[in-house]
Short mmCIF file of C-alpha atoms and ligand atoms in Angstrom, two decimals:
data_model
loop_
_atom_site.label_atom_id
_atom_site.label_comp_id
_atom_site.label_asym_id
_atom_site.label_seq_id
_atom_site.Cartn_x
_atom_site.Cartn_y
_atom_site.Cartn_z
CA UNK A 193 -9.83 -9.90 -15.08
CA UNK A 194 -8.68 -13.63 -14.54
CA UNK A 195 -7.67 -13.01 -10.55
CA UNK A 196 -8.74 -9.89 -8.49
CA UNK A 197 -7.17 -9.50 -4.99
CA UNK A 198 -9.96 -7.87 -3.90
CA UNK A 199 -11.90 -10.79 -3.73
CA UNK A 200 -9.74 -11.90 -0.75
CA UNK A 201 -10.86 -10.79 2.66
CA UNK A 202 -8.76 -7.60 2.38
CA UNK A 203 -10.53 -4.93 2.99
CA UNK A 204 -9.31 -1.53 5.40
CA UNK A 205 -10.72 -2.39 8.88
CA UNK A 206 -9.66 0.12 11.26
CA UNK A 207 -7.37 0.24 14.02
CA UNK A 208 -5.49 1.87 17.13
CA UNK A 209 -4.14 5.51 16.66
CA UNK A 210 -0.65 5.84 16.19
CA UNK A 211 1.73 6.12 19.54
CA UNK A 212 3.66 8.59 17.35
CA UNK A 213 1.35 10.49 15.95
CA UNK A 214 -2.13 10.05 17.03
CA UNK A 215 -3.46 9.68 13.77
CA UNK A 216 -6.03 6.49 13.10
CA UNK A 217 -4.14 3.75 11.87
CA UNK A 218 -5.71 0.41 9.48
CA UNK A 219 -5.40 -3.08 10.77
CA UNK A 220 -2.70 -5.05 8.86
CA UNK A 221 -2.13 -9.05 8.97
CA UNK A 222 0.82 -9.93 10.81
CA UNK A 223 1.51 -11.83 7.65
CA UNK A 224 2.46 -8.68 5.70
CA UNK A 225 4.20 -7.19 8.71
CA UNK A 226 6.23 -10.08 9.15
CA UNK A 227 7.15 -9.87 5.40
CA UNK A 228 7.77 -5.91 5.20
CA UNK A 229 10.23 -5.73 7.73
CA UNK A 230 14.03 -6.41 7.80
CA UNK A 231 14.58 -7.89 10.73
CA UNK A 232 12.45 -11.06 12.55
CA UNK A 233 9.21 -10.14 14.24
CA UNK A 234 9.03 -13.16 16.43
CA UNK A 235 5.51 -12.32 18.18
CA UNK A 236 2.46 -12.62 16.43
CA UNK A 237 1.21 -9.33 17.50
CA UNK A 238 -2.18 -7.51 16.51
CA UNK A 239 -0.07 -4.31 14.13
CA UNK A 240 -1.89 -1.14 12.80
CA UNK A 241 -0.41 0.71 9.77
CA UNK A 242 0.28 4.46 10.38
CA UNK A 243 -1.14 6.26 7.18
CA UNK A 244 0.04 9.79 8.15
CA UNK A 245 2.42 10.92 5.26
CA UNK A 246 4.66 13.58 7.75
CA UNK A 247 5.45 10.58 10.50
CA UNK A 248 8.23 7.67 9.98
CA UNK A 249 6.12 5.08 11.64
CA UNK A 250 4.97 2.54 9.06
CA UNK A 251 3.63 -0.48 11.69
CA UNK A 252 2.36 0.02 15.50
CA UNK A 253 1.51 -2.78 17.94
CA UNK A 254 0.94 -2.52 21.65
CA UNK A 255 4.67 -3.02 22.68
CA UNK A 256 6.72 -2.26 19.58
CA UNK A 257 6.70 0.38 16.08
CA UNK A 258 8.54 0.02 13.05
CA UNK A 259 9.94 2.90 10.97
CA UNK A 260 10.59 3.60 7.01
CA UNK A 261 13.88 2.14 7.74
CA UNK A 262 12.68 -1.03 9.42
CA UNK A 263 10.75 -1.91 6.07
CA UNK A 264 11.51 -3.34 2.98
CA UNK A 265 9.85 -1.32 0.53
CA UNK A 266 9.57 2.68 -0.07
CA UNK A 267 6.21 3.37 1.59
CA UNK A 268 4.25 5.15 -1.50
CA UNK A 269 2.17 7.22 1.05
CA UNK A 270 4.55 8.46 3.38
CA UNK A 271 6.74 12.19 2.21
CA UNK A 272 9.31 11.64 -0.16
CA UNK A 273 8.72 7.90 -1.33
CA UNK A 274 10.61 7.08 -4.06
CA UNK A 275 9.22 5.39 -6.28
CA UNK A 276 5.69 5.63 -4.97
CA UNK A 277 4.63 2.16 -5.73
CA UNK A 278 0.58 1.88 -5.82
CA UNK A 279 0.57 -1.68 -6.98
CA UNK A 280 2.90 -3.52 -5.21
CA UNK A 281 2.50 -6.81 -6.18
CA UNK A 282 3.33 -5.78 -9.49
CA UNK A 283 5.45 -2.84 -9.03
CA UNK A 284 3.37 -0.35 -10.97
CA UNK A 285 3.88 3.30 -9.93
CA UNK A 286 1.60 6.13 -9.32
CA UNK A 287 3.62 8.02 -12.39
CA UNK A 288 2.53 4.98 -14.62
CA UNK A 289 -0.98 5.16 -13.36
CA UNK A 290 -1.36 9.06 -14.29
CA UNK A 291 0.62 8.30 -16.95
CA UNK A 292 -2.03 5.47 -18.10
CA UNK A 293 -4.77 8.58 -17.86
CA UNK A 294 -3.17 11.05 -19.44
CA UNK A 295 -1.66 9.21 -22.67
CA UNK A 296 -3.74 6.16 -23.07
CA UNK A 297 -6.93 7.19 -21.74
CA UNK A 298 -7.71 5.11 -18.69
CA UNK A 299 -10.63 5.85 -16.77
CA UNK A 300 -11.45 3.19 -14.51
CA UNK A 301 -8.84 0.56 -12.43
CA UNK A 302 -9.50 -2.19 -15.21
CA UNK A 303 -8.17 0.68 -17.93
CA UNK A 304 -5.47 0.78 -15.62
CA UNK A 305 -4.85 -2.90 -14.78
CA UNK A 306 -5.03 -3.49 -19.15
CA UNK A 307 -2.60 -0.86 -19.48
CA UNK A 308 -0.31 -1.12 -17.06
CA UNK A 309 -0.21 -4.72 -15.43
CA UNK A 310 -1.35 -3.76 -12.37
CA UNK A 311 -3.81 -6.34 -10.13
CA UNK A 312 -2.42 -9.11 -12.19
CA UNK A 313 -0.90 -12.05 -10.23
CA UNK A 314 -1.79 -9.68 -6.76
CA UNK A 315 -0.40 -11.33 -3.69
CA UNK A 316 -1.67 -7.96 -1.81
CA UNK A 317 -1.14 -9.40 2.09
CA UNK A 318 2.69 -10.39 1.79
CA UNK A 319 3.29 -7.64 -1.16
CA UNK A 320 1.11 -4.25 -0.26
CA UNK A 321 2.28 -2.75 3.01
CA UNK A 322 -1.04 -2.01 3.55
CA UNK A 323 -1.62 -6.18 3.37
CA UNK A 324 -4.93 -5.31 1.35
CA UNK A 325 -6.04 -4.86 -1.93
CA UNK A 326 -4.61 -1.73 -4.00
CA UNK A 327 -7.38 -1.41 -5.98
CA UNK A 328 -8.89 1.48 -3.96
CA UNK A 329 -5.19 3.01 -4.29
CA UNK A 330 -5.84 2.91 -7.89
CA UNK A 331 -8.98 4.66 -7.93
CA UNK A 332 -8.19 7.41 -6.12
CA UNK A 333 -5.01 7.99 -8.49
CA UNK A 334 -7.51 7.77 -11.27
CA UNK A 335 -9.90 10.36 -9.73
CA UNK A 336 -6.72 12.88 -8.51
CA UNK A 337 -5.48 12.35 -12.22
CA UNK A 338 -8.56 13.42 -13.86
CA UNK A 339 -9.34 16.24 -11.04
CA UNK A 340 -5.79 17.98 -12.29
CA UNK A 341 -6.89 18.51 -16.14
ZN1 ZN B 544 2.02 7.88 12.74
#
């Protein structure tokens, strides 16, 4: 693989809990927050990224949250994402990534980057809501995939 994201500094770290649902949220740069949502976020404010799929929060900081309709992009792991993007960066879907498994025989995330284009060209902090690497995104696709057979 010529450039993987995950080389970056990008890895989950976590966070606060959620004000709206409690659950424990993942640091995210203010760079990706700042890129994800519509409108201006003039502070540079320490965010966390709600991961629960049942609650509409997708960014918390101490003063402020943002909701699915605040943001830019479908959020793949919140209910009724469509399409549930797992690489963002390069748009690739979770239905390509089963897909990939099923059809072509993937089995680990470079199978899945080869087939699929996925990790090339990764910008994860301004592209992945998460603002880190979707490679672990990937792998857990992979494993749900193969788990279903
Ligand atoms: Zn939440």
């Amino acid at each position: 693989m010529s450039k993987n994201c995950c080389s970056a500094s990008c890895c989950q770290t976590p966070a606060a809990k959620c004000p709206a649902c409690g659950a424990s949220g993942q640091k995210v740069p203010f760079e990706t927050v700042k890129n994800m949502v519509r409108n201006d976020v003039p502070d540079s404010e320490a965010f966390g990224v709600c991961l629960a799929a049942d609650c509409d929060v997708v960014y918390f900081s101490p003063g402020r949250v943002f909701r699915q309709s605040d943001v830019r992009v479908p959020i793949a792991w919140k209910d009724g994402a469509t399409p549930k993007y797992v690489c963002y960066c390069n748009r690739v879907t979770e239905d390509e990534i089963i897909h990939a498994v099923a059809k072509n025989g993937a089995r680990t995330v470079s199978d899945v980057a080869k087939a699929t284009g996925a990790m090339k060209n990764g910008n994860c902090i301004a592209n992945n809501p998460k603002g880190a690497c979707c490679h672990k995104d990937i792998e857990s696709v992979i494993h749900r995939s193969l788990e279903s057979k």
